[in-house]
Short mmCIF file of C-alpha atoms in Angstrom, two decimals:
data_model
loop_
_atom_site.label_atom_id
_atom_site.label_comp_id
_atom_site.label_asym_id
_atom_site.label_seq_id
_atom_site.Cartn_x
_atom_site.Cartn_y
_atom_site.Cartn_z
CA MET A 27 212.07 148.93 162.42
CA SER A 28 213.95 147.34 159.46
CA GLN A 29 217.02 146.09 160.25
CA PRO A 30 219.05 146.67 157.28
CA ILE A 31 221.58 144.09 156.01
CA GLY A 32 223.47 146.79 154.10
CA ILE A 33 224.96 146.63 150.33
CA GLY A 34 228.13 144.60 149.96
CA ILE A 35 230.46 145.80 146.87
CA LEU A 36 231.81 142.21 145.23
CA THR A 37 234.66 142.53 143.49
CA ALA A 38 237.26 140.33 141.52
CA PRO A 39 239.64 138.51 143.10
CA ALA A 40 243.42 139.62 142.79
CA GLY A 41 245.22 138.03 139.49
CA ALA A 42 242.52 137.67 137.22
CA THR A 43 242.08 137.81 134.01
CA ALA A 44 239.73 137.55 130.80
CA GLY A 45 241.65 134.54 129.89
CA SER A 46 240.71 132.50 132.80
CA ALA A 47 237.31 133.52 132.74
CA THR A 48 235.77 130.14 131.30
CA GLY A 49 237.66 128.40 133.97
CA MET A 50 236.22 130.15 136.73
CA LEU A 51 232.71 129.90 135.64
CA GLY A 52 233.16 126.54 135.09
CA GLU A 53 233.88 125.76 138.93
CA ARG A 54 231.67 128.15 139.99
CA GLU A 55 229.06 125.89 138.37
CA VAL A 56 230.57 122.90 139.76
CA VAL A 57 230.46 124.47 143.52
CA ARG A 58 226.37 125.66 142.82
CA ASN A 59 225.20 122.55 141.92
CA THR A 60 227.65 120.84 144.99
CA GLY A 61 225.80 123.32 147.28
CA LYS A 62 222.51 122.67 146.07
CA GLN A 63 222.90 118.74 145.73
CA ALA A 64 224.38 118.89 149.52
CA ILE A 65 220.84 120.15 150.44
CA VAL A 66 218.59 118.11 148.41
CA SER A 67 220.23 115.01 150.04
CA PHE A 68 219.71 116.57 153.75
CA LEU A 69 216.45 116.89 152.95
CA GLU A 70 215.62 113.50 151.58
CA ALA A 71 218.03 112.44 154.81
CA GLN A 72 216.47 113.71 157.43
CA THR A 73 212.96 113.21 158.99
CA CYS A 74 209.96 115.67 159.85
CA TYR A 75 210.50 114.52 163.22
CA SER A 76 213.68 116.61 162.94
CA VAL A 77 212.16 120.21 162.80
CA LEU A 78 209.71 119.93 165.42
CA ARG A 79 210.87 121.53 169.19
CA ASN A 80 211.56 119.57 172.24
CA SER A 81 208.36 121.04 173.57
CA GLY A 82 205.33 122.37 171.98
CA LYS A 83 201.63 122.89 172.07
CA VAL A 84 199.03 122.10 169.28
CA VAL A 85 195.42 123.24 169.30
CA VAL A 86 192.52 121.11 168.04
CA PHE A 87 189.33 123.42 166.73
CA ASP A 88 185.92 121.22 166.89
CA THR A 89 184.11 122.32 163.68
CA ARG A 90 181.02 122.93 165.80
CA ILE A 91 182.69 125.74 168.15
CA PRO A 92 181.62 129.93 166.87
CA ILE A 93 184.57 130.75 164.31
CA GLN A 94 184.93 134.15 166.53
CA LEU A 95 185.76 132.05 169.57
CA ALA A 96 188.24 130.12 167.45
CA PHE A 97 190.15 132.86 166.40
CA TYR A 98 190.13 134.37 169.83
CA ALA A 99 191.41 131.29 171.19
CA LEU A 100 194.33 131.31 168.15
CA VAL A 101 195.51 134.32 169.69
CA GLU A 102 195.50 134.05 173.14
CA HIS A 103 197.80 130.66 172.38
CA ASP A 104 199.98 132.79 170.82
CA MET A 105 198.85 130.24 167.02
CA GLN A 106 198.98 131.18 163.72
CA ALA A 107 196.93 127.99 162.50
CA ALA A 108 194.98 125.34 163.60
CA PRO A 109 193.57 121.81 162.42
CA LEU A 110 189.96 120.86 162.39
CA TRP A 111 188.02 118.06 163.66
CA ASP A 112 184.63 116.78 162.53
CA PRO A 113 183.26 115.16 165.67
CA LYS A 114 180.51 113.50 163.08
CA MET A 115 182.72 111.94 160.45
CA CYS A 116 185.49 111.46 163.58
CA GLN A 117 188.72 112.81 160.98
CA PHE A 118 190.64 116.27 160.72
CA VAL A 119 188.96 117.89 157.91
CA GLY A 120 190.84 121.34 157.47
CA ILE A 121 192.86 124.03 159.29
CA LEU A 122 192.09 127.29 160.00
CA THR A 123 194.01 130.47 159.85
CA VAL A 124 194.26 133.77 162.00
CA THR A 125 193.85 135.65 158.09
CA ASP A 126 190.66 133.29 157.75
CA PHE A 127 188.85 135.39 160.04
CA ILE A 128 190.11 138.25 158.92
CA ASP A 129 188.81 137.25 155.36
CA VAL A 130 185.42 136.21 156.83
CA LEU A 131 185.30 139.68 158.31
CA ARG A 132 185.65 141.33 154.58
CA TYR A 133 183.21 139.43 153.40
CA TYR A 134 180.67 140.79 155.50
CA ARG A 135 182.05 144.12 154.14
CA GLU A 136 181.83 143.99 151.14
CA THR A 137 178.52 142.05 151.00
CA GLY A 138 176.76 144.44 153.29
CA ALA A 139 175.75 141.36 155.54
CA ASP A 140 174.69 141.43 159.04
CA VAL A 141 177.98 140.84 161.13
CA LEU A 142 176.26 140.63 164.23
CA THR A 143 175.22 136.99 163.04
CA LEU A 144 178.93 136.55 163.18
CA ALA A 145 179.14 135.49 166.69
CA SER A 146 176.80 132.66 166.69
CA ARG A 147 178.28 131.11 163.37
CA SER A 148 180.24 127.83 163.71
CA ILE A 149 183.01 126.98 161.90
CA ALA A 150 181.27 124.22 159.95
CA ASP A 151 178.70 126.77 159.25
CA ILE A 152 181.19 129.09 157.56
CA LEU A 153 182.92 126.77 155.77
CA ALA A 154 179.80 125.27 154.12
CA ASP A 155 178.99 128.74 153.01
CA GLU A 156 179.72 128.78 149.22
CA GLY A 157 179.27 132.55 149.14
CA ILE A 158 182.52 132.57 151.31
CA LEU A 159 184.29 129.42 150.18
CA SER A 160 184.32 131.11 147.16
CA THR A 161 184.83 134.46 147.30
CA VAL A 162 187.65 135.25 150.32
CA LEU A 163 188.56 132.15 150.93
CA LYS A 164 188.91 130.91 147.56
CA LYS A 165 192.80 130.22 147.50
CA ASN A 166 195.20 131.87 144.91
CA PRO A 167 198.21 130.78 144.57
CA PRO A 168 201.12 133.57 144.11
CA ARG A 169 201.83 133.96 140.50
CA ARG A 170 205.31 133.39 140.62
CA TYR A 171 204.36 129.64 141.42
CA ALA A 172 201.22 129.32 139.87
CA SER A 173 200.37 126.62 136.88
CA ALA A 174 201.28 127.12 133.12
CA ASN A 175 198.04 127.31 132.55
CA GLY A 176 197.64 129.63 134.78
CA GLU A 177 194.50 127.59 136.87
CA ASP A 178 194.77 127.47 140.81
CA THR A 179 197.21 124.76 142.02
CA GLY A 180 197.11 122.86 145.32
CA GLU A 181 194.03 121.98 147.53
CA ASP A 182 192.14 123.12 149.46
CA GLN A 183 192.88 123.18 153.23
CA HIS A 184 188.95 124.75 154.06
CA SER A 185 187.41 121.68 152.39
CA SER A 186 190.63 118.90 152.48
CA PHE A 187 192.92 117.79 154.97
CA LEU A 188 196.60 117.47 153.41
CA SER A 189 199.30 116.08 156.57
CA VAL A 190 202.48 114.01 156.60
CA ASP A 191 203.43 111.25 158.91
CA ALA A 192 206.27 112.25 161.25
CA ASP A 193 208.72 109.68 160.24
CA ALA A 194 208.34 110.86 156.42
CA ASN A 195 211.64 112.37 155.20
CA LEU A 196 212.09 116.39 154.92
CA ASP A 197 211.78 116.54 150.70
CA ARG A 198 208.38 115.25 151.41
CA ALA A 199 206.70 117.61 153.11
CA CYS A 200 208.84 120.52 151.28
CA HIS A 201 207.08 119.14 147.99
CA LEU A 202 203.61 119.29 149.43
CA LEU A 203 204.27 122.59 150.97
CA HIS A 204 205.78 124.24 147.53
CA ASP A 205 203.30 121.79 144.94
CA GLN A 206 200.00 122.20 147.06
CA THR A 207 200.54 125.99 147.82
CA MET A 208 200.67 125.07 151.18
CA ASP A 209 201.58 127.87 154.04
CA PHE A 210 201.42 125.40 156.96
CA LEU A 211 201.19 121.47 157.08
CA PRO A 212 200.07 119.45 159.74
CA VAL A 213 202.77 116.64 160.44
CA MET A 214 200.71 113.57 161.97
CA LEU A 215 202.15 110.05 164.37
CA PRO A 216 200.84 107.44 162.28
CA SER A 217 200.08 105.33 165.46
CA ASP A 218 197.43 107.12 166.45
CA MET A 219 196.69 109.98 163.91
CA ARG A 220 197.57 112.52 166.42
CA VAL A 221 198.90 116.21 165.13
CA LEU A 222 202.41 116.57 166.85
CA ALA A 223 202.94 120.18 165.21
CA THR A 224 202.22 122.12 162.01
CA VAL A 225 205.52 122.76 159.82
CA THR A 226 206.15 125.74 157.84
CA TYR A 227 208.57 126.65 155.08
CA THR A 228 210.25 129.11 158.33
CA CYS A 229 210.62 125.53 159.92
CA VAL A 230 212.50 124.29 157.36
CA LEU A 231 214.38 126.93 156.64
CA GLU A 232 215.74 127.10 160.17
CA HIS A 233 216.70 123.61 160.14
CA LEU A 234 218.55 124.16 157.02
CA VAL A 235 220.46 127.31 157.87
CA SER A 236 221.56 125.43 161.00
CA ASN A 237 223.20 122.77 160.31
CA PHE A 238 224.49 124.63 156.56
CA ARG A 239 225.88 128.07 158.18
CA GLU A 240 229.68 126.83 157.87
CA GLN A 241 229.53 125.93 154.13
CA ARG A 242 230.27 129.43 153.17
CA ARG A 243 231.82 128.34 149.78
CA LEU A 244 228.59 126.03 148.87
CA PHE A 245 226.59 129.00 148.62
CA ASP A 246 228.76 131.81 147.42
CA ASP A 247 226.17 132.80 144.83
CA THR A 248 224.19 135.49 144.39
CA ILE A 249 220.63 135.49 145.38
CA TYR A 250 219.65 137.28 142.44
CA ASP A 251 222.44 134.66 140.29
CA LEU A 252 220.59 132.17 141.89
CA GLY A 253 216.82 133.47 140.55
CA ILE A 254 215.97 133.22 144.01
CA GLY A 255 213.26 135.58 145.08
CA THR A 256 210.49 137.98 142.75
CA TYR A 257 211.82 140.99 141.25
CA GLY A 258 210.83 144.27 138.95
CA ASP A 259 207.15 144.53 137.59
CA ASP A 260 206.49 141.32 139.16
CA VAL A 261 206.85 143.03 142.86
CA VAL A 262 203.23 143.76 143.85
CA VAL A 263 203.09 146.76 146.48
CA ALA A 264 201.22 149.13 148.80
CA TYR A 265 200.95 152.54 149.79
CA PRO A 266 200.25 154.20 152.79
CA HIS A 267 197.02 156.28 151.70
CA GLN A 268 195.41 152.83 150.32
CA THR A 269 192.85 151.18 153.41
CA LEU A 270 193.15 148.24 154.80
CA HIS A 271 190.23 146.41 153.01
CA GLU A 272 192.33 147.65 149.65
CA VAL A 273 195.39 145.82 150.85
CA LEU A 274 193.80 142.82 152.12
CA HIS A 275 191.97 142.27 148.72
CA THR A 276 195.15 142.79 146.83
CA LEU A 277 197.08 140.47 149.20
CA HIS A 278 194.06 137.55 148.03
CA LEU A 279 194.23 138.23 145.06
CA HIS A 280 198.27 137.80 144.14
CA GLY A 281 198.35 134.91 146.95
CA LEU A 282 200.74 136.81 149.09
CA SER A 283 201.06 136.64 152.70
CA ALA A 284 202.89 140.48 152.79
CA VAL A 285 203.04 143.26 150.84
CA PRO A 286 205.96 146.19 151.19
CA VAL A 287 204.51 149.54 151.63
CA ILE A 288 206.36 152.32 149.79
CA ASP A 289 206.23 155.54 149.94
CA GLU A 290 204.00 157.11 146.43
CA ASN A 291 205.83 159.95 145.75
CA THR A 292 209.82 158.72 146.51
CA LYS A 293 209.22 155.21 145.98
CA LYS A 294 211.42 154.26 148.75
CA ILE A 295 210.29 151.57 151.36
CA ARG A 296 208.07 152.36 154.16
CA GLY A 297 207.79 149.15 155.68
CA VAL A 298 205.91 145.89 155.48
CA TYR A 299 201.96 145.07 155.93
CA SER A 300 201.13 141.13 156.77
CA ARG A 301 197.84 139.69 156.42
CA SER A 302 198.27 138.27 159.78
CA ASP A 303 198.27 141.96 161.21
CA ILE A 304 195.50 142.27 164.26
CA THR A 305 195.81 145.71 164.76
CA PHE A 306 192.60 146.63 163.69
CA LEU A 307 190.81 144.23 165.23
CA THR A 308 192.24 144.55 168.77
CA LYS A 309 191.37 148.23 168.68
CA ALA A 310 187.60 147.39 167.69
CA SER A 311 184.96 147.44 170.34
CA ASP A 312 182.58 144.74 168.60
CA ALA A 313 182.26 142.59 165.44
CA GLU A 314 180.60 145.86 163.57
CA ASP A 315 183.72 147.97 164.80
CA ALA A 316 186.00 145.61 163.72
CA VAL A 317 184.27 145.41 159.60
CA SER A 318 184.66 149.46 159.96
CA ASN A 319 188.37 149.69 160.63
CA LEU A 320 188.70 147.77 157.43
CA ASN A 321 188.30 151.28 156.19
CA LEU A 322 191.33 152.71 157.91
CA THR A 323 194.62 153.67 155.94
CA LEU A 324 198.11 151.63 156.19
CA ASP A 325 200.10 155.02 157.45
CA VAL A 326 197.61 154.76 160.30
CA LEU A 327 198.02 150.88 161.21
CA MET A 328 201.18 151.05 160.78
CA ALA A 329 202.07 153.49 163.23
CA GLN A 330 200.95 151.40 165.99
CA GLN A 331 203.07 148.49 166.84
CA ARG A 332 202.38 144.92 168.04
CA THR A 333 204.49 142.51 169.84
CA ASP A 334 202.48 138.71 170.04
CA VAL A 335 203.16 136.17 167.00
CA THR A 336 200.37 137.91 165.01
CA THR A 337 202.76 140.80 164.67
CA PRO A 338 203.25 142.13 160.90
CA ASP A 339 206.54 140.96 159.99
CA ALA A 340 209.52 143.48 160.47
CA LEU A 341 211.10 144.94 157.84
CA HIS A 342 214.03 143.78 156.83
CA THR A 343 215.87 144.67 153.59
CA CYS A 344 218.95 143.55 151.17
CA SER A 345 220.56 143.92 148.40
CA THR A 346 220.81 141.85 145.23
CA ARG A 347 224.14 141.08 145.33
CA HIS A 348 224.09 140.00 148.70
CA THR A 349 225.22 135.70 148.30
CA LEU A 350 222.69 132.88 149.21
CA GLN A 351 225.23 132.27 152.53
CA PHE A 352 224.28 135.94 154.21
CA VAL A 353 221.00 135.59 153.73
CA PHE A 354 221.65 131.86 155.72
CA GLU A 355 223.69 133.80 158.37
CA TYR A 356 221.11 137.06 158.78
CA PHE A 357 218.12 134.30 158.46
CA ALA A 358 220.43 132.08 161.76
CA GLN A 359 220.02 136.01 163.57
CA TRP A 360 216.57 137.67 162.90
CA LYS A 361 214.48 134.58 161.97
CA PHE A 362 212.88 136.57 159.14
CA ASN A 363 209.75 135.71 157.05
CA ARG A 364 211.18 137.67 154.28
CA LEU A 365 213.44 140.11 152.51
CA ILE A 366 212.54 142.82 150.82
CA CYS A 367 215.61 143.73 148.12
CA VAL A 368 215.81 147.22 147.56
CA ASP A 369 218.54 149.39 145.65
CA GLU A 370 221.01 152.20 146.92
CA GLU A 371 218.08 154.59 146.88
CA GLU A 372 216.25 151.85 149.05
CA ARG A 373 213.34 151.98 146.23
CA VAL A 374 212.33 148.24 146.66
CA VAL A 375 213.48 146.31 143.76
CA GLY A 376 212.82 142.64 144.93
CA VAL A 377 211.11 140.61 147.33
CA VAL A 378 212.97 137.30 149.00
CA SER A 379 210.59 134.91 150.93
CA ALA A 380 210.97 131.73 153.20
CA ARG A 381 208.94 129.68 150.65
CA ASP A 382 211.58 131.64 147.64
CA LEU A 383 214.65 130.21 149.57
CA VAL A 384 213.51 126.39 150.05
CA ALA A 385 212.09 126.13 146.76
CA TYR A 386 215.14 127.16 145.29
CA PHE A 387 216.53 123.43 146.99
CA LEU A 388 213.12 121.12 145.42
#
């Protein structure tokens, strides 16, 4: 269900005149830069240890186990991703995510290959399949963060293992996430090369918000004025009548983790669909049924609710007039992965992700 923020009305302070505009703008720029520098300094001073939870668990997969078994283990342990260990090389070699298994199913649908063979294929076998790696598992960075020459950026986490030491500062971790277009960054204990946790943009944002919630005046500009998020024609949307296969292909093509779903006639927001939604898998009786369910439409899938960690992100909306401080406050309450910016008619005008919010300070 949507958690609407509402629409704020910004008014000029009493006594403001045209003659004072220049001074006010200069002061605003100073305050804006001060707020940004405060967080930059904070990220440089804090280590990765600071974002780790007091208790938690890490699931690591041997690359020899069947990929289908690995997927069900992720779901059972409420995990979105897990590091991959190669026993022959005696080292970590990559990361497997919930969405990887969904993308592999897309490959079987597109190629017409016998999906029953998937039950016996190991993780190593799948990641050695050039047909799969060069198509459904090929990395596509979001358009907003693509390189200037249009080439792909960042390492492929299916064929390489990028990590950060726990004693490294958060600025380095954030730059690794951002520059390598990663969603999950393993945090290692340098002394014995043990994975302590995986860091995401949401983890970093939660840490920032918990330390800067009360710094109201430093973050009083609107997210739109700060250039945080994607707006206008660059926003990718989906429609209720589209099939799951079509939408998953669009998400992969644009390097997105979720997409706003809008009414085809009114253009009003209907919901959000996430790549990590496994509703179509839980309703399947076997692998063949799962592939067949890729033909289901979004309106059918969105009518079915889930409650575990792989639940599609709940719809949270905002206005382009909401301030960065307000977004901080809202995140502290709801821990969203993204906000959908809507106008007065509830039509989508932009998307602000946790990545966008963190990237603003890099």
